[in-house]
Short mmCIF file of N, CA and C in Angstrom, two decimals:
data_model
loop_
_atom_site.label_atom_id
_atom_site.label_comp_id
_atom_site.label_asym_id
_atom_site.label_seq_id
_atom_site.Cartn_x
_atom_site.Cartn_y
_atom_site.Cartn_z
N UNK A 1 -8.26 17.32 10.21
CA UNK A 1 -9.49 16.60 9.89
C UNK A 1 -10.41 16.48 11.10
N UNK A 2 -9.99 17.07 11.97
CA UNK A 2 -10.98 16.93 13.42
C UNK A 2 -10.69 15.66 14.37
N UNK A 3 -9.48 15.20 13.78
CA UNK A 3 -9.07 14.17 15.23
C UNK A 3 -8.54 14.73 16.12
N UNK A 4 -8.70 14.21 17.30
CA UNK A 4 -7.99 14.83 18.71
C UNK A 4 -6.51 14.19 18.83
N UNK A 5 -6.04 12.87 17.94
CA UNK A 5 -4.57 12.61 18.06
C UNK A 5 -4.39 12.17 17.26
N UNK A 6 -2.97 12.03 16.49
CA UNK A 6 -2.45 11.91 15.23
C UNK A 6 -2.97 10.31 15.22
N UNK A 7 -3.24 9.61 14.14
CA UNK A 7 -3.37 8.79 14.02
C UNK A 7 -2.33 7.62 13.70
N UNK A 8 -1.28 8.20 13.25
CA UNK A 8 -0.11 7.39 13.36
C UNK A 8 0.83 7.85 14.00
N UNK A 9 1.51 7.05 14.95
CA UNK A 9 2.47 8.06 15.84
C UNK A 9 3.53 7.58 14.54
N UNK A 10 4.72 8.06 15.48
CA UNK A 10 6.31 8.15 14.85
C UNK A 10 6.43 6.89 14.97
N UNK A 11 6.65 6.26 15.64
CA UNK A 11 7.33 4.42 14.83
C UNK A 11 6.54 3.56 13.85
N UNK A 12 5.38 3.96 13.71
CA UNK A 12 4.35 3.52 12.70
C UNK A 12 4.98 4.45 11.15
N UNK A 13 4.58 5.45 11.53
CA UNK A 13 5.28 6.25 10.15
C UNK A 13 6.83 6.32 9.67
N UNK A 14 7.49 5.47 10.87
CA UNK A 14 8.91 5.13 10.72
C UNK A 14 9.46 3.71 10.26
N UNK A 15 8.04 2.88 10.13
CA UNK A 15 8.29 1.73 10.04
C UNK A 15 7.29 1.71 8.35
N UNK A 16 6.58 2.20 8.30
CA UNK A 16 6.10 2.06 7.00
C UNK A 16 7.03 2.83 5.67
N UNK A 17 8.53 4.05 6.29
CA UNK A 17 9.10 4.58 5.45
C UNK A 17 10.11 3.22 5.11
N UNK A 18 10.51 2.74 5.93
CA UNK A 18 11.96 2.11 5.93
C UNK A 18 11.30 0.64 5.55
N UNK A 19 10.46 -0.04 6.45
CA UNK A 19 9.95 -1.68 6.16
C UNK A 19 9.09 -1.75 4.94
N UNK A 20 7.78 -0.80 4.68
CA UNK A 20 7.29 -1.13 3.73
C UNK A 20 7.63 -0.92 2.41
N UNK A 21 8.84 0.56 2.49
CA UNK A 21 8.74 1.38 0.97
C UNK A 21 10.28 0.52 0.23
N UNK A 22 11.55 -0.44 1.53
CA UNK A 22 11.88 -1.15 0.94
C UNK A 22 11.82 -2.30 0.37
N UNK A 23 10.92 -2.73 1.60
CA UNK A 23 10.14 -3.93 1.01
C UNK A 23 9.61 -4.36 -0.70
N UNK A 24 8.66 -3.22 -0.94
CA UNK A 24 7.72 -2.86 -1.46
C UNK A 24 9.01 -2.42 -2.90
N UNK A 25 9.49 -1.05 -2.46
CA UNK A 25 10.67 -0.79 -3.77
C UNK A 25 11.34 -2.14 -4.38
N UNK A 26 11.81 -2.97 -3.75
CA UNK A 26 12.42 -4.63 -4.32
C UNK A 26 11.77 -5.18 -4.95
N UNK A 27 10.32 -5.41 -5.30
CA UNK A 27 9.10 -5.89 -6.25
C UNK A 27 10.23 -4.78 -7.50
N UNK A 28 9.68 -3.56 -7.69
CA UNK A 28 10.01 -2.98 -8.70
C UNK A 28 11.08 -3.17 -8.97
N UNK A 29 12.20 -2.99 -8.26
CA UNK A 29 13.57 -3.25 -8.63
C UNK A 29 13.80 -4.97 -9.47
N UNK A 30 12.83 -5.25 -9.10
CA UNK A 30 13.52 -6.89 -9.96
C UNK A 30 12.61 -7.69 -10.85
N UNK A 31 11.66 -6.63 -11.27
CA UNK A 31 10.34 -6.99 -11.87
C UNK A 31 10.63 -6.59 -13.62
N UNK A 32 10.74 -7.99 -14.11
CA UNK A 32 11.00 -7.95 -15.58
C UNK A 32 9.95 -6.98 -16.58
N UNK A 33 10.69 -6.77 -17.74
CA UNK A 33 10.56 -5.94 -18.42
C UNK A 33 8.81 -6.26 -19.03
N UNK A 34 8.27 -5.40 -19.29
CA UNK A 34 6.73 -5.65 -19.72
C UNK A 34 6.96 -6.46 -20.73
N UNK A 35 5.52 -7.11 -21.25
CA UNK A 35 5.75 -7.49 -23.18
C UNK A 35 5.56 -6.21 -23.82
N UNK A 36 6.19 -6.55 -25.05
CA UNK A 36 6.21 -5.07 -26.45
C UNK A 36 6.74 -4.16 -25.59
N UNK A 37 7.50 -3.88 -24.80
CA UNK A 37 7.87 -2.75 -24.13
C UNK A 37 9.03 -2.39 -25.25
N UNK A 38 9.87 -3.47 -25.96
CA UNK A 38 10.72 -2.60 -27.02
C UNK A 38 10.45 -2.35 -28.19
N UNK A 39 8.72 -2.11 -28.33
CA UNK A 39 8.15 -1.36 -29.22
C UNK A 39 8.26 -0.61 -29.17
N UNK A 40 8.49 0.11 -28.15
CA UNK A 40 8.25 1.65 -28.02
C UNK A 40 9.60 2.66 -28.03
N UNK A 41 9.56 3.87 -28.63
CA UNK A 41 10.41 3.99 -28.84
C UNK A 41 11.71 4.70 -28.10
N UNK A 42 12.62 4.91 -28.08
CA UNK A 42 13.33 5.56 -26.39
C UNK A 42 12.90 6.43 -26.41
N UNK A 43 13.40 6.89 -25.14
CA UNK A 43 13.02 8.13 -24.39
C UNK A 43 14.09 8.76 -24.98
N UNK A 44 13.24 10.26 -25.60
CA UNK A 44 14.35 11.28 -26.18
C UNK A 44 15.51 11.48 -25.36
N UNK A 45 16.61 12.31 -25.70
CA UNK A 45 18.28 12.50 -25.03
C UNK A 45 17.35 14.10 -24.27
N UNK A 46 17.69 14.44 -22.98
CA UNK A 46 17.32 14.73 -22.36
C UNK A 46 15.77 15.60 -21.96
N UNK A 47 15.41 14.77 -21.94
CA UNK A 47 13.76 14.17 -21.53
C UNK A 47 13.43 14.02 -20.12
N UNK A 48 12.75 14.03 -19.56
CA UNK A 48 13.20 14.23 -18.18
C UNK A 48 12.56 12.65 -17.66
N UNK A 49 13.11 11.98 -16.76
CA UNK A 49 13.21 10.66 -16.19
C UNK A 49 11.56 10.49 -15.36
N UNK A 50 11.18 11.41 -15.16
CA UNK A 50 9.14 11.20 -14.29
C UNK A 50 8.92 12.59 -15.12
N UNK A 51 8.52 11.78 -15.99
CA UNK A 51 7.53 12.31 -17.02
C UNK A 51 6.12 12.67 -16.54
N UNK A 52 5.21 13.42 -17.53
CA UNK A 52 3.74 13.33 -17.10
C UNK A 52 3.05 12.71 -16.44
N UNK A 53 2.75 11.35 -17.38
CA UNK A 53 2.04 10.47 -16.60
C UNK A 53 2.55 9.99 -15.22
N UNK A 54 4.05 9.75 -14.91
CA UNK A 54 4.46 9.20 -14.06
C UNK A 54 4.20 9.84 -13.06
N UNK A 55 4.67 10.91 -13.27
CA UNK A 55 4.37 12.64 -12.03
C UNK A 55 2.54 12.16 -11.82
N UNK A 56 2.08 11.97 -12.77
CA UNK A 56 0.25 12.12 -12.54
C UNK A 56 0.45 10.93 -11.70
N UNK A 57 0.50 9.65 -11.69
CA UNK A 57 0.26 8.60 -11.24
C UNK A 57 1.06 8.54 -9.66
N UNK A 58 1.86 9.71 -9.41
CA UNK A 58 2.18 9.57 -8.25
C UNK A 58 1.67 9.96 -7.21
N UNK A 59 0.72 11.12 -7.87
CA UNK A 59 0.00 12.25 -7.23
C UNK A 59 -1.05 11.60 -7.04
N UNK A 60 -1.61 10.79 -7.95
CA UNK A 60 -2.32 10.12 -7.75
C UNK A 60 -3.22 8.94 -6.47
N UNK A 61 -1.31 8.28 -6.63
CA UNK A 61 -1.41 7.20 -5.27
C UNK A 61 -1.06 7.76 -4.25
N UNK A 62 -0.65 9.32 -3.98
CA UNK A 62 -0.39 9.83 -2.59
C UNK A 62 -1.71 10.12 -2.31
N UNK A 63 -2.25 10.68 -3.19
CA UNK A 63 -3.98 10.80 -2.51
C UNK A 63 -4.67 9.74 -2.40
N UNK A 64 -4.79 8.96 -2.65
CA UNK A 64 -5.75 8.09 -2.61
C UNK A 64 -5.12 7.20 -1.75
N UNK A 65 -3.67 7.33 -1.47
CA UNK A 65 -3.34 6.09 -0.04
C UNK A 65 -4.19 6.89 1.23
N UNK A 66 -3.75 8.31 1.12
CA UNK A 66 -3.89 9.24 2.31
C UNK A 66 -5.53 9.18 2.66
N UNK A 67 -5.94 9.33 1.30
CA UNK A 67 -7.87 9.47 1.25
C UNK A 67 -8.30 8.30 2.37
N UNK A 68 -7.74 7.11 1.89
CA UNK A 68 -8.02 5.46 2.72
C UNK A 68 -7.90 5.48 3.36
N UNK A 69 -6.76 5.84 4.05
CA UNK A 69 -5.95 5.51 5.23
C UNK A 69 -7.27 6.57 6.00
N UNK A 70 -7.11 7.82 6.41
CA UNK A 70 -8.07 8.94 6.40
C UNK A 70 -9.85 8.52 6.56
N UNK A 71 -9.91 7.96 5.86
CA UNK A 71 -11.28 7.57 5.69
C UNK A 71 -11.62 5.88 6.61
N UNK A 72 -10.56 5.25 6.49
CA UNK A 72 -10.45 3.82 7.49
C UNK A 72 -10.72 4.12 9.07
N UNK A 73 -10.18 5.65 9.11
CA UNK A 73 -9.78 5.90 10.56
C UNK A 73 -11.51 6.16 10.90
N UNK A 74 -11.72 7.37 10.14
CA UNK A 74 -12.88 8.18 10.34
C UNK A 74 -14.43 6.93 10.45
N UNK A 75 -14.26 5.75 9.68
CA UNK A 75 -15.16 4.26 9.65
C UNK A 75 -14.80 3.68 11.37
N UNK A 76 -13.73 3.84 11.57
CA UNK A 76 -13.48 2.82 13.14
C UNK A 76 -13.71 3.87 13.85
N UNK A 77 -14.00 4.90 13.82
CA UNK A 77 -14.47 6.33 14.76
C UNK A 77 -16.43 5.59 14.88
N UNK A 78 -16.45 5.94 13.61
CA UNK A 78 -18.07 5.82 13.40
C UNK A 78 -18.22 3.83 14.35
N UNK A 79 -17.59 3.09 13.85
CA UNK A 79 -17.96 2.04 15.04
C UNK A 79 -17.28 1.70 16.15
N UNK A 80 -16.78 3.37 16.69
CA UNK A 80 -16.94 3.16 18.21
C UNK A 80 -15.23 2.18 18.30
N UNK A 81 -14.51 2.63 17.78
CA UNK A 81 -13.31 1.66 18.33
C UNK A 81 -12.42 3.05 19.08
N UNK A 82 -11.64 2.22 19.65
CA UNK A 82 -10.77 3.30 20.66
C UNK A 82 -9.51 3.90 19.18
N UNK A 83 -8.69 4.39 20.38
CA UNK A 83 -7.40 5.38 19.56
C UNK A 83 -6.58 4.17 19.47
N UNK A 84 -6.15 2.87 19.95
CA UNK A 84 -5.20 2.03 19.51
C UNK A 84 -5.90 1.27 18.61
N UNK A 85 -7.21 0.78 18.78
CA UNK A 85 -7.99 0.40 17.18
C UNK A 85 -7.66 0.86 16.17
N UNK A 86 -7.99 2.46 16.46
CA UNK A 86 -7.63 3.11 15.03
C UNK A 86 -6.73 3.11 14.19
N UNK A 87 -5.49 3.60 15.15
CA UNK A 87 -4.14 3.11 14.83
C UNK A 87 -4.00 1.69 13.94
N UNK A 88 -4.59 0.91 14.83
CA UNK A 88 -4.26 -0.47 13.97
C UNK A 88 -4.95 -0.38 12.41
N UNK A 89 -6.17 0.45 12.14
CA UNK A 89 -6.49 0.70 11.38
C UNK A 89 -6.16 1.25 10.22
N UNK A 90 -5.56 2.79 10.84
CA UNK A 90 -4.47 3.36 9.55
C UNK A 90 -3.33 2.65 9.26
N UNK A 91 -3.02 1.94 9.94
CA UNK A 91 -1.16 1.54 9.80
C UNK A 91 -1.67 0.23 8.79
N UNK A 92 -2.85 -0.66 9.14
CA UNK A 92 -3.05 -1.81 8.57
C UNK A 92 -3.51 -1.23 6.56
N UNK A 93 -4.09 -0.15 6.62
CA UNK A 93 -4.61 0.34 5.51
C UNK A 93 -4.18 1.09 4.88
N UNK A 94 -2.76 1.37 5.50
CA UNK A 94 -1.95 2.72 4.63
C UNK A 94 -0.96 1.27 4.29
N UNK A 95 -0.51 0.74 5.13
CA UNK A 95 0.04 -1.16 4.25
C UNK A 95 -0.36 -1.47 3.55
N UNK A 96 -1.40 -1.92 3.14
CA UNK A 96 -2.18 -2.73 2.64
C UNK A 96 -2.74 -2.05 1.13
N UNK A 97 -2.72 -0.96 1.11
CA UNK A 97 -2.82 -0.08 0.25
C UNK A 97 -1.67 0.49 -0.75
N UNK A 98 -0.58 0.97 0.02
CA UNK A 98 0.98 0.65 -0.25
C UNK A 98 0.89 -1.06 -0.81
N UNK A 99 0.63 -1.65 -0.83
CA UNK A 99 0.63 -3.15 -1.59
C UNK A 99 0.40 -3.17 -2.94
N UNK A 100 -1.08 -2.27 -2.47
CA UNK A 100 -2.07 -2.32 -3.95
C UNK A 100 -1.34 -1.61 -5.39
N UNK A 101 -0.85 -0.75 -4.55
CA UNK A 101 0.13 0.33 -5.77
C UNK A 101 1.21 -0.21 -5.84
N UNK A 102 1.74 -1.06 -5.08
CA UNK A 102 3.10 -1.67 -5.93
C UNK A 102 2.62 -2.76 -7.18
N UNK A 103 1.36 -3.61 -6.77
CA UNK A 103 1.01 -4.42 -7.44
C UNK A 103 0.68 -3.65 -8.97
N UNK A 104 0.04 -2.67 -8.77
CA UNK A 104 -0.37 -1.63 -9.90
C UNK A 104 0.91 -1.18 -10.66
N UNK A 105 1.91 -0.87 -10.17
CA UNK A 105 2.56 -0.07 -10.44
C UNK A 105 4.41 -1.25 -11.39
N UNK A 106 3.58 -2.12 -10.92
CA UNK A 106 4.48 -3.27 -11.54
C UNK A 106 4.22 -3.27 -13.63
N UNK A 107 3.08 -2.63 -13.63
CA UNK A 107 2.17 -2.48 -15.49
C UNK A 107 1.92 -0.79 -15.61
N UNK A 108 3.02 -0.58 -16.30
CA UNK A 108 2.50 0.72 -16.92
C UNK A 108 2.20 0.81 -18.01
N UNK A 109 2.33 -0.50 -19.16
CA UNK A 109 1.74 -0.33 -19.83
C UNK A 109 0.46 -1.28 -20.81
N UNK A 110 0.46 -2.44 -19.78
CA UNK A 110 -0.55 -3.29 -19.44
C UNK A 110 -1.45 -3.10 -18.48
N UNK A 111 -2.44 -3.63 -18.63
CA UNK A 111 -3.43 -4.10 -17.10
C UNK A 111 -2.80 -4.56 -16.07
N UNK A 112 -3.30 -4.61 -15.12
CA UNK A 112 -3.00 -5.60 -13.51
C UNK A 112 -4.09 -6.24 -13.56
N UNK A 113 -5.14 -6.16 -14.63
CA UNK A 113 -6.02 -6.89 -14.12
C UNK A 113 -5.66 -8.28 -14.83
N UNK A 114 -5.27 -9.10 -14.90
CA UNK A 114 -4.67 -10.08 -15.48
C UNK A 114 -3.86 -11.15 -14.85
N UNK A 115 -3.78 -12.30 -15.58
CA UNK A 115 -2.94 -13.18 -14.69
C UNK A 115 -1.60 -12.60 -14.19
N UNK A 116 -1.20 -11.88 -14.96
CA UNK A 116 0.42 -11.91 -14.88
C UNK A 116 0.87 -11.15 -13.47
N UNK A 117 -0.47 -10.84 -13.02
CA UNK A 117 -0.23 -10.25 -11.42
C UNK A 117 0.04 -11.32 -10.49
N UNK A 118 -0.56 -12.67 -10.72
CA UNK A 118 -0.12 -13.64 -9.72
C UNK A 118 1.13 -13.92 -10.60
N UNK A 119 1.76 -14.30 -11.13
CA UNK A 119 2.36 -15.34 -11.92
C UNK A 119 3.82 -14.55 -12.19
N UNK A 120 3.40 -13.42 -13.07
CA UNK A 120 4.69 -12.65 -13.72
C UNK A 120 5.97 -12.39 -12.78
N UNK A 121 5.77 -12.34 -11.70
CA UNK A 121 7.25 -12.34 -10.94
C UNK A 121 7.31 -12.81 -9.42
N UNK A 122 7.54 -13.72 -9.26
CA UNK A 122 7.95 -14.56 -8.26
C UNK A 122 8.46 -13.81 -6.85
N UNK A 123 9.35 -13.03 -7.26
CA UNK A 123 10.14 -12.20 -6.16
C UNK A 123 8.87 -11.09 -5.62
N UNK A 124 8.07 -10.52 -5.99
CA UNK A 124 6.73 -10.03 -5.75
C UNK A 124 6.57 -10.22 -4.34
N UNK A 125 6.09 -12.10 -4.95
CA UNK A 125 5.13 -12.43 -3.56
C UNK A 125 5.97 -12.85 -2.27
N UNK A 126 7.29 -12.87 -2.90
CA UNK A 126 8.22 -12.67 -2.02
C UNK A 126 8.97 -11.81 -0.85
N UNK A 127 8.57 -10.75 -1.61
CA UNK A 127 8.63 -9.27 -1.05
C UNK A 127 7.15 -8.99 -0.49
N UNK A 128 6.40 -9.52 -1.07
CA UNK A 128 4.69 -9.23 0.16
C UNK A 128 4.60 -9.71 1.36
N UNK A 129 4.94 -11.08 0.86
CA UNK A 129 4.84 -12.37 2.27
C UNK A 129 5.20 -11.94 3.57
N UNK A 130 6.42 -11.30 3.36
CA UNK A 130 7.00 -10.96 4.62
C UNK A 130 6.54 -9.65 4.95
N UNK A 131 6.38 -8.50 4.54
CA UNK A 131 5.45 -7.49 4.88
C UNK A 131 4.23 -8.06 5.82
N UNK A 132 3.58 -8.61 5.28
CA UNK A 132 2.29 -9.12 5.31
C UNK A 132 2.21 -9.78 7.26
N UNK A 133 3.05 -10.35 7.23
CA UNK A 133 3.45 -11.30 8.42
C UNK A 133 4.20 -10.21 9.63
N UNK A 134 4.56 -9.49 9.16
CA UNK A 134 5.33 -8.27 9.97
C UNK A 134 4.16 -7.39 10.60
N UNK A 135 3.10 -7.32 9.33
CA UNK A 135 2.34 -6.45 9.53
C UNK A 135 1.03 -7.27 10.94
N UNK A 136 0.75 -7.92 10.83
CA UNK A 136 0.22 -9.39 11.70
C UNK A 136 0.74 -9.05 12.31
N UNK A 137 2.00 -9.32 12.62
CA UNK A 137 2.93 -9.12 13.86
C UNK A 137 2.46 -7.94 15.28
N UNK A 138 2.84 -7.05 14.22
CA UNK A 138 2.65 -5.49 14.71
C UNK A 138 1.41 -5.32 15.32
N UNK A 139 0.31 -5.82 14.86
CA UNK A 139 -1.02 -5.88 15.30
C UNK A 139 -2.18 -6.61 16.30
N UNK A 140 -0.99 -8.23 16.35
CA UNK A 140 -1.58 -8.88 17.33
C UNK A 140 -0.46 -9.37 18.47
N UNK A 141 0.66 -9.22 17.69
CA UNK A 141 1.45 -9.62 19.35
C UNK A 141 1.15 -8.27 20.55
N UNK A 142 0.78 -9.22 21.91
CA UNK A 142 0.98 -8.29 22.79
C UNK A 142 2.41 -7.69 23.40
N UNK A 143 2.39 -6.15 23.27
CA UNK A 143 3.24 -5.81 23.79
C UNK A 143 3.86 -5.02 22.62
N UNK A 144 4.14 -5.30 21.29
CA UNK A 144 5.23 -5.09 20.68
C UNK A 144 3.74 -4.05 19.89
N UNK A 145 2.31 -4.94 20.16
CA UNK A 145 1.54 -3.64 19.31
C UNK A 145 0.89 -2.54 20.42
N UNK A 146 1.13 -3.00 21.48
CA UNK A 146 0.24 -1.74 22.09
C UNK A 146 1.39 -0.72 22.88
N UNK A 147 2.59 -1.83 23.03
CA UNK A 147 3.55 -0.77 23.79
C UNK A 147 4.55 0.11 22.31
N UNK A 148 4.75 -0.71 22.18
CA UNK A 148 5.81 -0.39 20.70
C UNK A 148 4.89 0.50 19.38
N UNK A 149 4.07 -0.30 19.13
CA UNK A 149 3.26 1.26 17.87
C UNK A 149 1.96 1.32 18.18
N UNK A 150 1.68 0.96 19.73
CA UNK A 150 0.29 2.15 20.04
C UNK A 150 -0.63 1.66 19.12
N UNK A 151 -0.85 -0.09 18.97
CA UNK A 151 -1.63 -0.62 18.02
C UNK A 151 -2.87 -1.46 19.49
N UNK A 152 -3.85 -1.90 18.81
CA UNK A 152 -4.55 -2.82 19.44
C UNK A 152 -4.81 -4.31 18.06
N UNK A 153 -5.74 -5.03 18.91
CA UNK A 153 -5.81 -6.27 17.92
C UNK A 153 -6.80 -5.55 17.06
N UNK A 154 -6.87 -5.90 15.57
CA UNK A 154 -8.40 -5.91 15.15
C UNK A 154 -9.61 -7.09 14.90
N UNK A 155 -10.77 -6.70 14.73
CA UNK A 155 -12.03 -7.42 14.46
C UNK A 155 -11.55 -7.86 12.71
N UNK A 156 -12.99 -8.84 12.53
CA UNK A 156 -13.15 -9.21 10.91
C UNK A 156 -13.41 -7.87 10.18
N UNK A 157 -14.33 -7.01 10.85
CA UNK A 157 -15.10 -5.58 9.95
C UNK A 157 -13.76 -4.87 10.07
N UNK A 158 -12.79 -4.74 10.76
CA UNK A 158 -11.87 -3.70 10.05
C UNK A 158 -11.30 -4.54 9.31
N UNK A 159 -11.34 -5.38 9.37
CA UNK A 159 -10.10 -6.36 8.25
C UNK A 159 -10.60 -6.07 6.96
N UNK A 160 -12.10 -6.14 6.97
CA UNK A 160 -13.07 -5.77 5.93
C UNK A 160 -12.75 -4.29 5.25
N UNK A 161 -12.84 -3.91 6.26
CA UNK A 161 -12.41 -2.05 5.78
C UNK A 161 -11.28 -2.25 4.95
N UNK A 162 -10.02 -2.41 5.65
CA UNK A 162 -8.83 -3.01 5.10
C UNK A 162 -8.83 -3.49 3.46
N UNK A 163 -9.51 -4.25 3.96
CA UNK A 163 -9.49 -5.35 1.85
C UNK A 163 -10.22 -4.13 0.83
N UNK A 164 -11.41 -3.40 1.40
CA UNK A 164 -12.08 -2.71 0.81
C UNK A 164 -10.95 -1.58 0.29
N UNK A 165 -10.72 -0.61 1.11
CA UNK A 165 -9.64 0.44 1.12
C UNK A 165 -8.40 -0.36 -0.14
N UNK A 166 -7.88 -1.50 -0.14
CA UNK A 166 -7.00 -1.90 -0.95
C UNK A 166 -7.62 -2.28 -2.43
N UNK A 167 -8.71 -2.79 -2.11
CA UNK A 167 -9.27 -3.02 -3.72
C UNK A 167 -9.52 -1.80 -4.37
N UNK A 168 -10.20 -0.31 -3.33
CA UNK A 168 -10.10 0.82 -3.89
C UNK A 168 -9.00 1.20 -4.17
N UNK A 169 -8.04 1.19 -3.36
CA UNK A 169 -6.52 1.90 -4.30
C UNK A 169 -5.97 0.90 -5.56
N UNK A 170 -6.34 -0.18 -5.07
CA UNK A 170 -5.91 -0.76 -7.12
C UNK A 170 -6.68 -0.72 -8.10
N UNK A 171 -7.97 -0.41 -8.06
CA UNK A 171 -8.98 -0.07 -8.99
C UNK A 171 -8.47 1.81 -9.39
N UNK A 172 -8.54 2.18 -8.77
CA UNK A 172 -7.84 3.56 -8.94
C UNK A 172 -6.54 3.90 -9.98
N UNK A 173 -5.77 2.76 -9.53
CA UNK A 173 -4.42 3.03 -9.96
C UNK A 173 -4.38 2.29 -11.25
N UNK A 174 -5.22 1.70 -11.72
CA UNK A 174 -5.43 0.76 -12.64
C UNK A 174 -6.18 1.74 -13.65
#
């Protein structure tokens, strides 16, 4: 894409495989069954387990995390922030985005736009909270963000970027 250095080193992309995707996988794992979901009728005897849509919807949120994340960086380029800004940038928006699609990805055959996104499962915001605070962590303690993942602090306008980039990946996935 025309950057001069990867934008996420290796413990950033090592910490978003292992902290966020288990984090994040435990929402799904314990997230009750939709309503009318046993309307529908089973899945034929060998049918294959990521079906169409599912396969579409994955392809889906790999592009459009990557697009954000990608496009967050290329916004803190345009206002002039350094290479550990940036960093804090992709890592905060490829998180934060990874959020949006678990939240999405909790209704496949309902909305998210609805209450039942705050409300419907408890263990959720359970599994965010602490992401969320990790992710803080990573970004403003000294030392652990600039020596450890090559982060700096950020401003309100990337935080802004941030919320923006996440409301786009759940409007998307929705």
């Amino acid at each position: 894409f025309g950057l001069k250095a990867p934008i996420l080193t290796p413990i950033q992309v090592l910490y978003c495989n292992l902290i966020c995707a288990v984090t994040l996988g435990f929402v799904t794992a314990v997230e009750p069954a939709e309503e009318g979901i046993m309307l529908n009728p089973p899945r034929k005897t060998g049918k294959r387990l990521i079906g169409r849509f599912l396969l579409l919807r994955i392809i889906i949120a790999s592009i459009v995390l990557v697009a954000c994340t990608v496009w967050s960086v290329f916004w803190a380029i345009d206002l002039g922030k350094n290479l550990d800004e940036q960093r804090s940038q992709a890592s905060n928006t490829l998180t934060f985005s990874a959020i949006s699609i678990c939240l999405s990805a909790r209704f496949a055959y309902n909305s998210a736009f609805s209450m039942n996104l705050f409300r419907g499962n408890p263990f959720c915001w359970y599994a965010i909270a602490p992401l969320v605070v990790i992710q803080l962590l990573i970004t403003y303690v000294p030392g652990l963000n600039s020596v450890l993942f090559g982060m700096a602090a950020m401003d309100g306008i990337q935080w802004g970027i941030v919320a923006l980039m996440m409301t786009i990946t759940f409007v998307v996935m929705e």
